[in-house]
PDB file of C-alpha atoms in Angstrom:
ATOM      1  CA  LEU B 225      53.630  11.681 -54.975  1.00 83.00           C
ATOM      2  CA  SER B 226      50.780  14.148 -55.287  1.00 82.00           C
ATOM      3  CA  VAL B 227      48.208  11.330 -55.132  1.00 82.00           C
ATOM      4  CA  LEU B 228      49.848   9.711 -52.081  1.00 83.00           C
ATOM      5  CA  SER B 229      50.110  13.076 -50.304  1.00 86.00           C
ATOM      6  CA  ASP B 230      46.535  14.242 -50.961  1.00 89.00           C
ATOM      7  CA  ILE B 231      44.246  12.796 -48.272  1.00 89.00           C
ATOM      8  CA  ASP B 232      41.164  13.712 -50.326  1.00 91.00           C
ATOM      9  CA  ARG B 233      42.382  11.252 -52.982  1.00 91.00           C
ATOM     10  CA  TYR B 234      43.086   8.341 -50.581  1.00 90.00           C
ATOM     11  CA  PRO B 235      39.732   6.662 -51.368  1.00 89.00           C
ATOM     12  CA  GLU B 236      40.878   6.329 -55.013  1.00 89.00           C
ATOM     13  CA  TRP B 237      43.569   3.814 -54.046  1.00 86.00           C
ATOM     14  CA  ASN B 238      42.565   2.651 -50.544  1.00 89.00           C
ATOM     15  CA  LYS B 239      39.107   1.071 -50.834  1.00 92.00           C
ATOM     16  CA  ASN B 240      39.031   0.101 -47.119  1.00 95.00           C
ATOM     17  CA  LEU B 241      39.507   3.675 -45.912  1.00 94.00           C
ATOM     18  CA  LYS B 242      36.876   4.861 -43.442  1.00 95.00           C
ATOM     19  CA  LYS B 243      38.457   8.033 -41.978  1.00 95.00           C
ATOM     20  CA  ILE B 244      41.614  10.015 -42.475  1.00 95.00           C
ATOM     21  CA  SER B 245      42.834  13.272 -41.020  1.00 95.00           C
ATOM     22  CA  VAL B 246      46.086  15.182 -40.849  1.00 96.00           C
ATOM     23  CA  ILE B 247      46.994  15.762 -37.211  1.00 97.00           C
ATOM     24  CA  GLU B 248      49.992  17.938 -38.003  1.00 97.00           C
ATOM     25  CA  LYS B 249      51.686  19.075 -41.169  1.00 95.00           C
ATOM     26  CA  LYS B 250      55.244  19.776 -40.075  1.00 94.00           C
ATOM     27  CA  SER B 251      56.319  20.615 -43.631  1.00 93.00           C
ATOM     28  CA  ILE B 252      55.469  19.654 -47.194  1.00 89.00           C
ATOM     29  CA  ASN B 253      57.567  16.498 -46.655  1.00 94.00           C
ATOM     30  CA  ASP B 254      56.637  15.618 -43.079  1.00 96.00           C
ATOM     31  CA  ARG B 255      53.199  15.005 -41.571  1.00 96.00           C
ATOM     32  CA  ILE B 256      51.383  13.039 -38.865  1.00 98.00           C
ATOM     33  CA  GLN B 257      48.047  11.543 -39.784  1.00 97.00           C
ATOM     34  CA  TYR B 258      45.281   9.356 -38.397  1.00 97.00           C
ATOM     35  CA  VAL B 259      43.800   6.594 -40.568  1.00 96.00           C
ATOM     36  CA  GLU B 260      40.893   4.260 -39.837  1.00 97.00           C
ATOM     37  CA  SER B 261      40.389   1.258 -42.128  1.00 96.00           C
ATOM     38  CA  ARG B 262      37.364  -0.997 -42.465  1.00 96.00           C
ATOM     39  CA  VAL B 263      37.767  -4.715 -41.867  1.00 95.00           C
ATOM     40  CA  PRO B 264      35.127  -7.419 -42.350  1.00 94.00           C
ATOM     41  CA  PHE B 265      32.730  -8.530 -39.614  1.00 93.00           C
ATOM     42  CA  PRO B 266      33.229  -9.852 -36.946  1.00 95.00           C
ATOM     43  CA  TYR B 267      36.522  -7.961 -36.552  1.00 95.00           C
ATOM     44  CA  LYS B 268      36.909  -4.376 -35.335  1.00 96.00           C
ATOM     45  CA  ASN B 269      38.168  -1.674 -37.651  1.00 97.00           C
ATOM     46  CA  ARG B 270      41.865  -0.855 -37.491  1.00 97.00           C
ATOM     47  CA  GLU B 271      43.342   2.577 -36.893  1.00 97.00           C
ATOM     48  CA  VAL B 272      46.864   3.901 -36.984  1.00 97.00           C
ATOM     49  CA  VAL B 273      48.592   7.168 -36.136  1.00 98.00           C
ATOM     50  CA  VAL B 274      51.538   7.490 -38.451  1.00 98.00           C
ATOM     51  CA  ARG B 275      54.314   9.925 -39.300  1.00 98.00           C
ATOM     52  CA  ILE B 276      55.076  10.095 -43.007  1.00 97.00           C
ATOM     53  CA  GLN B 277      58.259  11.687 -44.310  1.00 97.00           C
ATOM     54  CA  SER B 278      59.305  12.006 -47.942  1.00 96.00           C
ATOM     55  CA  ALA B 279      62.623  12.852 -49.532  1.00 96.00           C
ATOM     56  CA  TRP B 280      64.586  12.388 -52.729  1.00 96.00           C
ATOM     57  CA  ASP B 281      66.988   9.453 -52.456  1.00 96.00           C
ATOM     58  CA  GLU B 282      69.954  10.182 -54.716  1.00 96.00           C
ATOM     59  CA  LYS B 283      71.255   6.606 -54.580  1.00 96.00           C
ATOM     60  CA  LEU B 284      67.908   5.106 -55.647  1.00 94.00           C
ATOM     61  CA  GLY B 285      67.065   7.946 -58.023  1.00 94.00           C
ATOM     62  CA  ALA B 286      63.611   8.004 -56.468  1.00 96.00           C
ATOM     63  CA  ILE B 287      61.317   9.763 -54.038  1.00 96.00           C
ATOM     64  CA  VAL B 288      60.954   7.705 -50.877  1.00 97.00           C
ATOM     65  CA  LEU B 289      58.056   8.014 -48.427  1.00 96.00           C
ATOM     66  CA  GLN B 290      58.861   6.438 -45.081  1.00 97.00           C
ATOM     67  CA  SER B 291      56.284   5.971 -42.359  1.00 97.00           C
ATOM     68  CA  GLN B 292      56.008   4.518 -38.886  1.00 98.00           C
ATOM     69  CA  SER B 293      53.556   4.622 -35.999  1.00 98.00           C
ATOM     70  CA  VAL B 294      53.850   7.435 -33.486  1.00 98.00           C
ATOM     71  CA  GLU B 295      52.113   8.325 -30.253  1.00 96.00           C
ATOM     72  CA  ASP B 296      50.231  11.613 -30.421  1.00 96.00           C
ATOM     73  CA  GLU B 297      47.834  12.926 -27.790  1.00 96.00           C
ATOM     74  CA  ARG B 298      45.867  14.763 -30.497  1.00 97.00           C
ATOM     75  CA  ALA B 299      44.774  11.492 -32.135  1.00 96.00           C
ATOM     76  CA  PRO B 300      41.204  10.282 -31.568  1.00 94.00           C
ATOM     77  CA  LYS B 301      40.778   8.177 -28.424  1.00 92.00           C
ATOM     78  CA  ASP B 302      38.349   5.412 -27.450  1.00 91.00           C
ATOM     79  CA  THR B 303      37.143   4.920 -31.017  1.00 94.00           C
ATOM     80  CA  GLY B 304      36.289   1.240 -30.609  1.00 94.00           C
ATOM     81  CA  CYS B 305      38.944   0.347 -33.173  1.00 96.00           C
ATOM     82  CA  VAL B 306      42.039  -1.765 -32.725  1.00 97.00           C
ATOM     83  CA  ARG B 307      45.106   0.516 -32.737  1.00 97.00           C
ATOM     84  CA  ALA B 308      47.596  -0.958 -35.186  1.00 96.00           C
ATOM     85  CA  LYS B 309      51.320  -0.382 -34.973  1.00 97.00           C
ATOM     86  CA  LEU B 310      53.213   0.219 -38.176  1.00 97.00           C
ATOM     87  CA  ILE B 311      56.828  -0.652 -37.508  1.00 97.00           C
ATOM     88  CA  GLY B 312      57.831   0.837 -40.820  1.00 96.00           C
ATOM     89  CA  SER B 313      56.993   1.140 -44.481  1.00 96.00           C
ATOM     90  CA  ARG B 314      58.540   2.624 -47.588  1.00 96.00           C
ATOM     91  CA  TYR B 315      56.914   3.733 -50.797  1.00 95.00           C
ATOM     92  CA  ILE B 316      59.557   4.146 -53.489  1.00 97.00           C
ATOM     93  CA  LEU B 317      58.466   6.232 -56.480  1.00 96.00           C
ATOM     94  CA  LYS B 318      60.871   6.024 -59.393  1.00 96.00           C
ATOM     95  CA  PRO B 319      60.366   7.475 -62.859  1.00 93.00           C
ATOM     96  CA  THR B 320      60.490   5.007 -65.718  1.00 93.00           C
ATOM     97  CA  GLN B 321      63.294   5.412 -68.224  1.00 92.00           C
ATOM     98  CA  ASP B 322      61.055   7.321 -70.639  1.00 95.00           C
ATOM     99  CA  TRP B 323      59.699   9.546 -67.808  1.00 90.00           C
ATOM    100  CA  LYS B 324      56.113   8.792 -68.892  1.00 94.00           C
ATOM    101  CA  SER B 325      55.084   6.847 -65.803  1.00 93.00           C
ATOM    102  CA  THR B 326      56.138   5.999 -62.272  1.00 94.00           C
ATOM    103  CA  GLU B 327      57.284   2.668 -60.900  1.00 95.00           C
ATOM    104  CA  LEU B 328      55.954   2.172 -57.365  1.00 94.00           C
ATOM    105  CA  THR B 329      57.511  -0.273 -54.913  1.00 96.00           C
ATOM    106  CA  ILE B 330      55.870  -0.732 -51.508  1.00 95.00           C
ATOM    107  CA  GLU B 331      57.653  -2.314 -48.543  1.00 96.00           C
ATOM    108  CA  ILE B 332      55.723  -2.881 -45.298  1.00 92.00           C
TER     109      ILE B 332
END
């Protein structure tokens, strides 16, 4: 969770990342961020403004990060990128039985 929540560490796991910024941190478990990703020529880079919320899911026994696109007037405008729309995604972080590692399931 700390890696997925730390925007300075995004380049470690997202090799196509060009820009990222937190637009608003509502709480430790709720933020709005802007992300621009590189895509190969001749296509235009993609950008998304997304709200990410995390919480412990008792039923799953896991931390769940849910995200979806949002409109926010504070996001960069006229960047030359294609604005993507994320209908929804879930990152499910569940400790392994021995608690020595984390199982990650991603649904987009």
